[in-house]
Amino acid sequence: MNALNIKGLTKVYKGGTRALNGINLEVKQGDFFALLGPNGAGKSTTIGIISSLVNKTSGTADIFEYSLDAQPVEAKSCIGLVPQEFNFNQFETLTQIVVNQAGYYGVPRNVAKERAEKYLKQLDLWEKRNQPARNLSGGMKRRLMIARALMHEPRMLILDEPTAGVDIEIRRSMWTFLKEINEQGITIILTTHYLEEAEMLCRNIAIIDKGVIVQNTSMKSLLATLNIETFILDLAGEHQSIALSGFEYRLLDPHTLEVDVAKEESLNNVFEQLSSQKIEVLSMRNKSNRLEELFVRLVESGREELANKEKTQKELANG
Amino acid sequence: MGNRTMIALQTLWIKECTRFLRIWIQTLVPPAITMSLYFVIFGNLIGSRIGQMGGFSYMEFIVPGLIMMAVITNSYSNVSSSFYSAKFQHNIEELLVAPIPNWVIIAGFVGGGVARAILIGIIVTCVSMLFVDITLHSIPIIIITLLLTSILFATAGLINAIFAKSFDDISVVPTFVLTPLTYLGGVFYSLTLLPEFWQWVSKINPIVYMVNGFRYGFLGVSDVNYMHSLGLLVVFNVVLLGFAYSLINRGVGIRS
């Protein structure tokens, strides 16, 4: 069964901005799904429509077996939302925020209090439970929003940049927590600008740009399409010129070499050539995250395609 | 009504009541102080020179109007500020993502405004008892008028907050509409003191009916027929609640 089934979803805001252009998207039950795209691509609008914060212009969205139009109460009950912005009352205590949220979903107060203890403890917020939310650090506020979204025990959790502005230690602990709840059966849809986060957590991925899905596949097969990886080598001593046959390379400064290595080529070949020139390599690293490279390429090629299409249409219109 | 809906309504109502009780220095104390000043200045100092009005001492005459004034102001400002703050801080989204029927959102916020209005009504009544012995002509009429008026102005506050785009927008209506209408609504005088033309003009002011309906409940005297007051309150409530429901249903001011 699909946890999310979107068909022909379109959103045109007042003033004519077309945020979504008839997108189709399926997310399988139990999946950990990444919805990626540059700023203004349509991610938050998609999430807004699914979670009833944005009115759609046309199209349909089904949450599990429920239609968002025909059975909104059932559909909404399945979703837990962690929005991008902090949207809780800063003057309420943590307990009030999470217990009230459970109440809005019809969870009795005594059950809500038990769940508040469970989730606030799991997210390491229990000690702060009686403090107003405004006293929390940024990372704690992010975790509070996750706890709040889980209070009605949803079948699907939507996380809109949940780790933005969070330090690496807390981010890693959040990843562990999210992996755990996904293993327990909760479907997770994640948007993030940290692409290593998506690569590490998600099994399937859709990339959206200018309101159009430009890629929708499994993370594995997407990464398999990456033909070239770029490595940065830190060299001992100073070098004004280097010769590497069979590779694209750039000497960034006298100590740093950047080399593009195709999938079928061996890194040993690079080292052998450097060694023969008596160049010692001190250390080596990837230029960027693999998914990041793919993301940039896909978005750029999607934009080129769109520009070409528009150009052709203009030419046809001008006769 | 399902149990889940009932829990959601109860949660929202408790949240709203907790909000105004948490900031009691801003919400409960000022009306008590303001009304005490009214009683001292208009009731004791000036009132003693005015003599009788409508067959009662001036102090007795103004008590129902002053209570009603506090009820109107507080029911309105409670909902307008609470709902607008929820919009401003985006925590209205907590309600919009939840499976709550739209009427529950209205009932929760309006219910909070009514609770504050009743509490303020009780406080002001207690304050007035320090200055004058209160007469109760009809408790049911007092309760009905109090409830209908507070629901009406709480709903009006909600509508104001739905359209508001800044904090200025929620202070414009109370300052430029509500306060003048209340002061000209027969709180401090009987309409019979006015020339005929201004009596007629005053009767266009809906607050005249609320103040006089409430006064009728306390003193058994009124410048207008109580049934007219009741009828008008019911009609205004139906119209404003219907309008608020239609706005929330369409997501005006709260959904993109």
PDB file of C-alpha atoms in Angstrom, chain A residues 11 13 51-55 73 76-77 81 83 86-92 96-97 100-101 103-109 148, chain B residues 3-5 7-9 11-12 14-15 18-19 22 89-101 250-251 254-256:
ATOM      1  CA  LYS A  11      -0.743  25.039  -6.888  1.00  0.00           C
ATOM      2  CA  TYR A  13      -0.696  31.218  -5.611  1.00  0.00           C
ATOM      3  CA  SER A  51      -0.863  18.590   5.775  1.00  0.00           C
ATOM      4  CA  SER A  52      -3.814  20.910   4.952  1.00  0.00           C
ATOM      5  CA  LEU A  53      -1.939  24.167   5.498  1.00  0.00           C
ATOM      6  CA  VAL A  54      -2.128  25.139   1.844  1.00  0.00           C
ATOM      7  CA  ASN A  55      -5.202  24.955  -0.400  1.00  0.00           C
ATOM      8  CA  VAL A  73     -10.386  13.637   9.303  1.00  0.00           C
ATOM      9  CA  LYS A  76      -5.132  14.028   8.772  1.00  0.00           C
ATOM     10  CA  SER A  77      -5.083  11.537  11.665  1.00  0.00           C
ATOM     11  CA  LEU A  81       4.074  17.147  10.739  1.00  0.00           C
ATOM     12  CA  PRO A  83       7.432  22.007   9.962  1.00  0.00           C
ATOM     13  CA  PHE A  86       9.164  26.792  15.001  1.00  0.00           C
ATOM     14  CA  ASN A  87       5.405  27.063  15.235  1.00  0.00           C
ATOM     15  CA  PHE A  88       4.584  26.314  18.854  1.00  0.00           C
ATOM     16  CA  ASN A  89       3.530  28.846  21.465  1.00  0.00           C
ATOM     17  CA  GLN A  90       6.839  30.010  22.923  1.00  0.00           C
ATOM     18  CA  PHE A  91       5.203  30.873  26.257  1.00  0.00           C
ATOM     19  CA  GLU A  92       3.778  27.407  26.923  1.00  0.00           C
ATOM     20  CA  GLN A  96       1.496  21.829  27.626  1.00  0.00           C
ATOM     21  CA  ILE A  97       2.583  21.945  23.977  1.00  0.00           C
ATOM     22  CA  ASN A 100      -2.457  19.917  23.854  1.00  0.00           C
ATOM     23  CA  GLN A 101      -1.378  18.664  20.448  1.00  0.00           C
ATOM     24  CA  GLY A 103      -5.772  16.571  22.585  1.00  0.00           C
ATOM     25  CA  TYR A 104      -6.414  18.115  19.172  1.00  0.00           C
ATOM     26  CA  TYR A 105      -6.193  14.586  17.747  1.00  0.00           C
ATOM     27  CA  GLY A 106      -8.687  13.306  20.314  1.00  0.00           C
ATOM     28  CA  VAL A 107      -6.152  11.604  22.594  1.00  0.00           C
ATOM     29  CA  PRO A 108      -7.511  11.587  26.199  1.00  0.00           C
ATOM     30  CA  ARG A 109      -5.487  13.701  28.631  1.00  0.00           C
ATOM     31  CA  ARG A 148       4.829  16.972  19.315  1.00  0.00           C
TER      32      ARG A 148
ATOM     33  CA  ASN B   3     -15.629  11.688  21.699  1.00  0.00           C
ATOM     34  CA  ARG B   4     -12.488  12.755  19.799  1.00  0.00           C
ATOM     35  CA  THR B   5     -14.113  16.019  18.758  1.00  0.00           C
ATOM     36  CA  ILE B   7     -11.648  16.069  23.598  1.00  0.00           C
ATOM     37  CA  ALA B   8     -10.303  18.463  20.946  1.00  0.00           C
ATOM     38  CA  LEU B   9     -12.831  21.142  21.929  1.00  0.00           C
ATOM     39  CA  THR B  11      -8.335  20.900  24.948  1.00  0.00           C
ATOM     40  CA  LEU B  12      -8.634  24.116  22.978  1.00  0.00           C
ATOM     41  CA  ILE B  14      -8.696  24.778  28.456  1.00  0.00           C
ATOM     42  CA  LYS B  15      -5.718  26.127  26.507  1.00  0.00           C
ATOM     43  CA  THR B  18      -5.014  28.857  30.724  1.00  0.00           C
ATOM     44  CA  ARG B  19      -3.679  31.605  28.457  1.00  0.00           C
ATOM     45  CA  ARG B  22      -1.482  32.847  33.060  1.00  0.00           C
ATOM     46  CA  GLN B  89       3.464  32.744  15.858  1.00  0.00           C
ATOM     47  CA  HIS B  90       2.105  30.199  13.360  1.00  0.00           C
ATOM     48  CA  ASN B  91       0.807  27.949  16.154  1.00  0.00           C
ATOM     49  CA  ILE B  92      -2.628  28.128  14.525  1.00  0.00           C
ATOM     50  CA  GLU B  93      -1.039  25.450  12.311  1.00  0.00           C
ATOM     51  CA  GLU B  94      -1.254  23.038  15.266  1.00  0.00           C
ATOM     52  CA  LEU B  95      -5.026  23.211  14.831  1.00  0.00           C
ATOM     53  CA  LEU B  96      -5.093  23.284  11.037  1.00  0.00           C
ATOM     54  CA  VAL B  97      -3.092  20.063  10.635  1.00  0.00           C
ATOM     55  CA  ALA B  98      -5.214  18.236  13.224  1.00  0.00           C
ATOM     56  CA  PRO B  99      -8.459  16.442  12.325  1.00  0.00           C
ATOM     57  CA  ILE B 100     -10.570  19.122  13.992  1.00  0.00           C
ATOM     58  CA  PRO B 101     -13.842  20.297  12.462  1.00  0.00           C
ATOM     59  CA  ARG B 250     -12.386  28.930   3.166  1.00  0.00           C
ATOM     60  CA  GLY B 251      -9.120  29.327   5.057  1.00  0.00           C
ATOM     61  CA  ILE B 254      -4.985  31.226   7.807  1.00  0.00           C
ATOM     62  CA  ARG B 255      -4.323  29.023   4.777  1.00  0.00           C
ATOM     63  CA  SER B 256      -2.304  29.953   1.665  1.00  0.00           C
TER      64      SER B 256
END
